Coordinates of C-alpha atoms in Angstrom, one line a residue:
Chain D
M1 CA -10.4 -32.4 238.7
T2 CA -12.0 -29.9 241.2
S3 CA -12.5 -26.3 239.2
P4 CA -11.4 -23.3 241.3
L5 CA -14.5 -21.4 240.0
Y6 CA -17.4 -22.1 242.8
T7 CA -21.1 -21.6 242.0
D8 CA -23.9 -21.9 244.6
L9 CA -25.6 -25.4 244.9
R10 CA -28.0 -24.9 247.3
K11 CA -30.8 -27.2 247.9
R12 CA -33.7 -25.2 245.7
P13 CA -37.6 -25.4 247.2
R14 CA -39.3 -28.4 245.6
S15 CA -41.2 -25.7 243.6
A16 CA -38.5 -24.0 242.0
G17 CA -37.2 -27.8 241.2
R18 CA -40.4 -28.6 239.8
D19 CA -40.9 -25.6 237.8
R20 CA -37.6 -26.5 235.9
E21 CA -38.1 -29.4 235.7
S22 CA -41.6 -28.6 233.3
A23 CA -39.4 -26.2 231.3
L24 CA -36.9 -28.7 230.2
R25 CA -39.6 -31.3 229.0
Q26 CA -41.2 -28.6 227.6
A27 CA -40.4 -29.3 223.8
P28 CA -39.5 -28.3 221.5
W29 CA -36.1 -27.5 221.8
N30 CA -35.5 -25.3 219.2
G31 CA -34.4 -21.9 221.1
T32 CA -31.3 -20.3 219.7
L33 CA -28.9 -18.0 221.3
G34 CA -25.8 -16.1 220.0
L35 CA -23.4 -14.8 221.8
S36 CA -20.2 -12.0 221.1
I37 CA -17.1 -11.7 223.8
S38 CA -14.6 -9.7 222.4
G39 CA -14.9 -11.1 219.6
V40 CA -15.2 -14.6 220.6
R41 CA -18.2 -16.1 218.4
L42 CA -20.4 -18.7 220.4
D43 CA -24.0 -19.9 219.2
I44 CA -25.6 -22.3 220.9
H45 CA -28.8 -24.3 219.3
G46 CA -31.6 -26.3 220.5
L47 CA -32.5 -24.5 223.8
P48 CA -35.9 -25.5 225.3
L49 CA -37.5 -22.1 224.9
P50 CA -37.9 -20.8 228.8
L51 CA -34.1 -21.7 228.7
E52 CA -33.4 -20.0 226.3
R53 CA -35.6 -16.5 227.8
T54 CA -33.7 -17.3 230.7
L55 CA -30.5 -16.8 228.7
I56 CA -31.0 -14.3 227.1
K57 CA -31.8 -12.0 230.7
R58 CA -28.0 -13.8 232.1
F59 CA -26.4 -12.8 229.1
H60 CA -28.0 -10.1 227.9
L61 CA -24.6 -7.3 227.6
F62 CA -23.5 -10.1 225.0
I63 CA -26.4 -11.5 222.5
S64 CA -25.4 -10.8 219.1
P65 CA -28.1 -12.4 216.6
T66 CA -26.8 -15.7 214.9
L67 CA -26.1 -15.0 211.5
A68 CA -27.0 -17.1 208.7
G69 CA -23.8 -17.7 206.7
A70 CA -21.6 -15.9 209.4
E71 CA -18.8 -18.6 211.1
A72 CA -19.0 -19.4 214.5
D73 CA -16.1 -19.5 216.7
L74 CA -17.9 -22.6 218.0
S75 CA -21.6 -23.6 217.2
I76 CA -23.1 -25.7 220.2
R77 CA -26.2 -27.8 220.2
V78 CA -27.5 -28.4 222.9
R79 CA -29.7 -31.5 223.5
P80 CA -32.0 -32.9 226.4
A81 CA -30.0 -36.0 228.3
V82 CA -31.0 -39.3 229.2
V83 CA -29.6 -40.0 232.5
K84 CA -30.9 -38.1 235.7
G85 CA -27.1 -36.6 236.4
Y86 CA -23.7 -37.2 235.7
L87 CA -21.1 -36.6 238.9
D88 CA -22.6 -37.5 242.4
Y89 CA -23.5 -34.8 244.5
D90 CA -21.7 -35.2 247.8
K91 CA -24.0 -32.7 250.2
K92 CA -20.2 -32.4 252.5
Q93 CA -18.5 -30.8 249.6
S94 CA -21.2 -28.8 248.8
T95 CA -19.4 -25.1 248.7
T96 CA -16.8 -26.7 245.9
Y97 CA -18.3 -27.2 242.7
R98 CA -16.6 -30.2 240.5
L99 CA -16.2 -29.9 237.1
E100 CA -14.4 -32.3 234.7
T101 CA -12.5 -32.8 231.6
R102 CA -10.7 -35.1 229.7
T103 CA -9.4 -34.7 226.0
S104 CA -10.6 -37.5 223.4
G105 CA -8.6 -36.8 219.9
E106 CA -9.7 -33.4 219.4
R107 CA -12.2 -33.4 221.1
L108 CA -12.6 -31.7 224.8
H109 CA -15.6 -33.4 227.1
V110 CA -16.8 -31.2 230.1
W111 CA -19.2 -32.6 232.6
S112 CA -20.2 -31.6 235.8
Y113 CA -23.6 -32.7 238.1
A114 CA -26.3 -32.3 235.7
F115 CA -24.8 -31.8 232.1
A116 CA -22.3 -33.2 230.0
G117 CA -20.6 -32.4 227.1
W118 CA -17.9 -31.9 224.3
F119 CA -16.1 -29.4 222.1
E120 CA -13.7 -29.6 219.8
I121 CA -10.7 -28.2 220.4
D122 CA -10.0 -26.3 217.3
G123 CA -12.9 -26.9 215.7
K124 CA -15.6 -25.2 215.1
E125 CA -18.7 -27.7 216.7
G126 CA -19.7 -28.6 219.9
E127 CA -22.6 -30.2 222.0
V128 CA -24.4 -30.5 225.2
S129 CA -26.5 -32.7 227.2
L130 CA -29.2 -31.6 229.8
C131 CA -30.4 -33.3 232.8
D132 CA -33.6 -32.6 234.8
S133 CA -31.6 -32.0 238.2
D134 CA -32.3 -30.3 241.5
I135 CA -28.3 -30.0 242.3
E136 CA -27.8 -27.2 239.2
P137 CA -30.2 -25.0 237.3
P138 CA -29.7 -25.6 233.7
E139 CA -28.9 -22.2 233.2
R140 CA -26.0 -22.5 235.3
S141 CA -25.0 -25.8 233.7
I142 CA -24.9 -24.3 230.0
E143 CA -23.1 -21.0 232.1
N144 CA -20.0 -23.7 233.0
F145 CA -20.4 -25.5 229.8
L146 CA -19.1 -22.1 228.1
R147 CA -16.4 -21.2 230.0
V148 CA -14.5 -24.1 229.4
A149 CA -15.6 -23.3 225.8
F150 CA -15.1 -20.0 225.7
A151 CA -11.6 -20.3 227.5
W152 CA -10.4 -22.8 224.7
K153 CA -11.8 -20.5 221.8
A154 CA -10.3 -17.0 224.0
S155 CA -7.0 -19.0 223.6
N156 CA -6.8 -19.8 219.9
R157 CA -7.0 -16.6 219.7
G158 CA -3.9 -15.6 221.1
G159 CA -5.6 -14.4 224.4
F160 CA -7.1 -16.0 227.8
L161 CA -9.5 -16.7 230.6
F162 CA -8.3 -15.3 233.6
H163 CA -9.5 -15.9 237.3
A164 CA -9.6 -12.7 238.5
A165 CA -11.9 -9.6 239.1
G166 CA -11.8 -6.6 237.3
L167 CA -12.3 -3.3 238.5
V168 CA -11.9 0.2 236.2
R169 CA -10.6 3.3 237.5
H170 CA -10.6 6.1 234.9
G171 CA -10.6 4.3 232.2
K172 CA -8.1 1.5 233.0
A173 CA -8.6 -2.4 234.6
Y174 CA -7.1 -3.6 237.5
L175 CA -6.9 -6.9 237.7
F176 CA -7.0 -8.9 241.1
F177 CA -6.2 -12.7 241.1
G178 CA -5.5 -15.3 243.2
P179 CA -6.9 -19.0 244.5
S180 CA -10.5 -19.0 245.6
G181 CA -10.5 -17.4 249.1
S182 CA -7.6 -14.8 248.4
G183 CA -10.4 -12.3 248.5
K184 CA -11.5 -11.5 244.8
T185 CA -15.0 -10.9 246.0
T186 CA -14.4 -9.0 248.9
V187 CA -11.7 -6.4 247.0
T188 CA -14.7 -5.8 244.7
R189 CA -17.0 -4.8 247.2
L190 CA -14.6 -2.4 248.8
S191 CA -14.6 -0.8 245.3
A192 CA -18.2 0.3 245.0
N193 CA -16.8 3.2 243.2
D194 CA -15.8 1.4 240.5
L195 CA -16.5 0.3 237.9
L196 CA -16.9 -3.6 238.1
L197 CA -16.2 -5.6 235.4
N198 CA -16.8 -8.9 236.1
D199 CA -15.7 -10.7 239.7
D200 CA -14.4 -14.1 239.0
C201 CA -13.4 -13.9 235.6
I202 CA -11.7 -11.2 232.7
H203 CA -11.3 -12.0 229.4
V204 CA -7.2 -11.1 228.7
T205 CA -7.4 -9.8 224.9
R206 CA -4.0 -9.5 223.2
R207 CA -3.0 -7.1 219.9
G208 CA 1.2 -7.5 219.5
S209 CA 2.4 -5.6 222.8
D210 CA -1.1 -4.5 224.4
F211 CA -2.8 -5.9 226.4
R212 CA -7.1 -5.3 227.7
A213 CA -9.2 -6.5 229.9
N214 CA -12.7 -7.4 228.6
G215 CA -15.3 -8.4 230.7
V216 CA -17.3 -11.9 230.2
P217 CA -20.8 -13.1 230.9
F218 CA -19.6 -16.0 233.7
K219 CA -20.7 -15.2 237.1
G220 CA -18.8 -15.8 240.3
R221 CA -21.9 -15.7 242.3
D222 CA -25.4 -15.3 241.2
E223 CA -25.9 -11.3 242.7
C224 CA -22.1 -10.2 241.2
G225 CA -20.1 -11.0 238.0
A226 CA -21.1 -9.7 234.2
E227 CA -21.9 -6.3 234.8
N228 CA -19.9 -4.8 231.7
A229 CA -18.8 -6.0 228.2
G230 CA -16.3 -3.0 227.7
E231 CA -12.6 -3.4 226.6
F232 CA -10.1 -1.4 229.2
P233 CA -6.3 -1.3 229.1
I234 CA -4.7 -3.0 231.8
A235 CA -3.3 -0.9 234.4
G236 CA -1.8 -3.7 236.8
L237 CA -2.3 -7.4 238.5
F238 CA -2.5 -7.7 242.2
R239 CA -1.9 -11.5 243.4
L240 CA -4.0 -10.9 246.6
V241 CA -3.0 -11.9 250.2
Q242 CA -4.8 -10.5 252.6
S243 CA -3.1 -9.4 255.6
R244 CA -3.1 -6.6 258.7
R245 CA -0.9 -4.5 256.2
V246 CA -1.4 -2.9 253.0
C247 CA 1.9 -3.2 250.8
F248 CA 2.5 -4.2 246.7
E249 CA 5.6 -6.4 246.5
P250 CA 6.1 -6.6 242.7
L251 CA 6.9 -10.1 241.8
S252 CA 10.0 -10.9 239.1
A253 CA 9.0 -12.5 235.9
A254 CA 9.4 -15.8 236.7
A255 CA 7.3 -16.1 239.7
A256 CA 4.3 -13.7 238.1
V257 CA 4.4 -16.0 235.3
S258 CA 3.9 -18.9 237.3
E259 CA 1.3 -17.5 239.3
I260 CA -0.9 -16.2 236.7
V261 CA -0.8 -19.3 234.7
A262 CA -1.8 -20.8 238.0
S263 CA -5.2 -18.9 238.0
I264 CA -5.5 -19.7 234.5
P265 CA -8.3 -22.1 234.5
F266 CA -9.3 -25.3 232.1
M267 CA -6.3 -24.8 230.0
S268 CA -4.1 -27.4 231.6
E269 CA -5.6 -30.0 229.9
R270 CA -3.2 -30.7 227.0
K271 CA 0.4 -29.6 226.8
E272 CA -0.5 -27.0 224.5
G273 CA -2.8 -25.5 226.2
L274 CA 0.0 -24.6 229.0
E275 CA 2.5 -23.5 226.3
R276 CA 0.0 -21.0 225.1
N277 CA -0.3 -19.7 228.6
L278 CA 3.2 -19.5 229.3
S279 CA 4.2 -17.7 226.4
V280 CA 1.0 -15.4 227.2
A281 CA 2.1 -14.8 230.7
E282 CA 5.0 -13.5 230.0
A283 CA 5.0 -11.4 227.5
L284 CA 1.7 -10.1 229.7
V285 CA 3.9 -9.4 232.6
R286 CA 6.8 -7.3 230.5
S287 CA 4.0 -5.3 229.7
V288 CA 2.0 -4.6 232.8
P289 CA 2.9 -4.2 236.5
V290 CA 2.3 -7.4 238.0
G291 CA 3.0 -8.0 241.9
R292 CA 1.9 -9.4 245.2
L293 CA -1.0 -6.6 247.4
Q294 CA -1.1 -7.4 251.0
F295 CA -4.0 -6.1 251.5
R296 CA -6.9 -5.5 255.2
L297 CA -10.3 -5.4 254.8
A298 CA -10.5 -1.8 254.2
P299 CA -10.2 0.0 250.8
D300 CA -7.1 1.8 251.5
F301 CA -4.7 -0.6 249.3
W302 CA -6.2 1.7 246.6
N303 CA -3.9 4.6 247.9
T304 CA -0.8 2.0 247.7
I305 CA -1.9 0.6 244.1
E306 CA -1.9 4.3 242.8
E307 CA 1.3 5.5 244.7
T308 CA 2.7 1.7 243.0
L309 CA 2.3 3.3 239.6
R310 CA 3.2 6.8 239.7
G311 CA 6.4 5.9 241.0
Chain K
M1 CA 19.8 -42.5 245.2
V2 CA 20.1 -41.6 241.6
E3 CA 22.3 -43.6 239.4
T4 CA 24.6 -41.6 237.9
S5 CA 24.9 -43.4 234.6
A6 CA 20.5 -43.1 234.1
V7 CA 19.2 -40.9 231.4
P8 CA 17.3 -38.6 232.4
T9 CA 14.0 -37.5 230.6
R10 CA 11.6 -34.9 230.8
N11 CA 7.4 -35.4 231.4
P12 CA 6.6 -35.7 228.4
A13 CA 3.1 -34.1 229.1
S14 CA 5.8 -30.7 231.0
S15 CA 5.9 -27.5 229.1
S16 CA 8.7 -24.9 230.4
R17 CA 9.8 -21.6 229.6
T18 CA 13.2 -20.0 231.0
I19 CA 12.2 -16.4 232.0
D20 CA 15.3 -14.4 232.8
G21 CA 16.9 -17.4 234.2
Q22 CA 14.7 -18.9 235.5
A23 CA 12.9 -21.8 234.6
V24 CA 9.3 -22.2 234.7
I25 CA 7.9 -25.8 234.0
A26 CA 4.2 -26.4 234.5
V27 CA 2.6 -30.4 233.6
S28 CA -0.5 -30.6 232.2
D29 CA -2.9 -32.3 234.7
M30 CA -1.0 -32.3 237.4
A31 CA -2.1 -28.3 238.8
Q32 CA 1.2 -28.1 239.2
I33 CA 4.0 -24.7 238.7
H34 CA 7.1 -25.3 239.6
I35 CA 10.2 -22.1 239.1
L36 CA 13.7 -23.6 239.1
N37 CA 16.6 -21.9 240.8
D38 CA 19.9 -20.8 239.1
V39 CA 21.5 -24.6 239.0
G40 CA 18.4 -26.0 238.6
T41 CA 17.1 -24.3 235.8
R42 CA 20.8 -25.0 234.0
V43 CA 19.9 -28.6 235.0
W44 CA 16.6 -28.5 233.4
N45 CA 18.1 -26.9 230.5
L46 CA 20.7 -30.0 229.8
I47 CA 18.1 -32.9 229.7
D48 CA 17.9 -33.9 226.2
G49 CA 17.5 -37.3 226.5
T50 CA 20.4 -38.5 225.8
R51 CA 22.9 -36.9 228.6
T52 CA 23.0 -38.9 231.7
V53 CA 22.7 -37.5 235.4
A54 CA 27.3 -37.9 235.2
Q55 CA 27.4 -35.8 231.8
I56 CA 24.8 -33.0 233.4
T57 CA 26.6 -32.5 236.3
D58 CA 29.8 -32.1 234.4
L59 CA 28.5 -29.8 232.0
V60 CA 26.8 -27.9 235.4
R61 CA 30.3 -27.6 236.9
A62 CA 31.9 -26.8 234.0
Q63 CA 29.3 -23.6 233.1
L64 CA 29.6 -22.2 236.9
T65 CA 33.4 -22.4 237.1
E66 CA 33.4 -21.1 233.7
E67 CA 31.0 -18.0 234.8
G68 CA 33.8 -17.4 238.1
Y69 CA 31.7 -19.2 240.9
E70 CA 34.2 -20.5 243.9
G71 CA 33.9 -23.6 244.9
V72 CA 31.5 -25.0 242.5
S73 CA 33.5 -28.6 242.3
S74 CA 33.0 -30.1 245.9
G75 CA 28.7 -29.6 245.8
V76 CA 27.8 -29.8 242.4
A77 CA 27.2 -33.6 242.0
A78 CA 25.0 -33.9 245.4
D79 CA 23.2 -30.8 244.7
V80 CA 22.3 -31.8 241.1
E81 CA 21.6 -35.6 242.3
S82 CA 19.1 -34.4 244.7
F83 CA 17.5 -32.3 242.4
F84 CA 17.2 -34.8 240.2
E85 CA 15.8 -36.8 242.9
A86 CA 12.8 -34.1 243.7
L87 CA 11.9 -33.8 239.9
A88 CA 11.2 -37.3 239.7
A89 CA 9.4 -37.1 243.0
K90 CA 7.8 -34.4 241.5
G91 CA 6.7 -36.6 238.1
M92 CA 8.8 -33.6 236.1
V93 CA 11.7 -36.2 234.9
N94 CA 11.5 -39.9 234.6
L95 CA 15.1 -41.2 235.4
G96 CA 14.3 -45.0 234.3
E97 CA 17.3 -45.9 232.1
T98 CA 20.8 -46.1 232.2
S99 CA 23.2 -45.8 229.8
N100 CA 25.7 -48.2 229.2

């Protein structure tokens, strides 16, 4: 399965590669990191200390102390891999990041070029092995493993990880979604005066019929991404379509559910994941406006959105 | 060509939900989501692993007639059979067994 979440896999300079190799080989691997992402707690143990420092900086908005006795949603052990790599990297397909998943009993196995791991879907244990690799830096490997694990833990709590860009205006979140290339990052670039929640994924949480958009530490590109850890009520969901004109077309509930579920990554591996997604997506579309937004390379789509929501 | 004595079964990896009269169907690991129209939704919701294609066709015909749709009889069987062909081609149903 090819992941919809792209990451940069440029050939790294030799010196950077050698620095990372030596960092990964430094012993001991006893660094610890705790993350709290809108109430979902992920603890990571066994990090090489330089990687721990890198991740603390990368995830700084979401760091939470690992408390003895406090139960995490998932506790992940990191180990050095005994192999040099997992998935083969095809330079011809270098713009598409490959991430594979497979269920085995109650575990979901996840692997890519430079890491392989598993976590218990309903349990609290997980493990990931990191390689020395020139293809993917270890902080990216950890982040991509955490995306998948977080998607399931968020679902266990009734929400979902949504492949969307989130912008906050006047205290409300506007979520822009669609397949890769539909314009999510473009929309964020056209909205420089608005608060960027994330350019790639949003944690949608639910309390009854109240849905909120939350920031997550996962990035679409290294220069964008996790700008905010806050929680905001959702003003609307906008399926992006690049066009010469600007207009908003509401979607039927069934069409909206279909579009939303198609943008919930990593959950289609098991039937129960799809069932949860269909259920929560239906509740969401009954609660907030969802439609197709045709837009062009200009920020005037905001006028259309505001007129639509006012009406 | 669909055997009308076939007993269709849903792909066990499929999940569906009927929303405002339209069935939304997703199949695990197939990265596909389908929305069915009115007749398709009726057919999908009648697949229970015991009814044959012919029985489902009759039930759909009866539903549409009861709801006042005109000219129902002539096209329903062909529509339902072609619909099952499409569902089978997409891996959403299995038409393997026939009822004796």
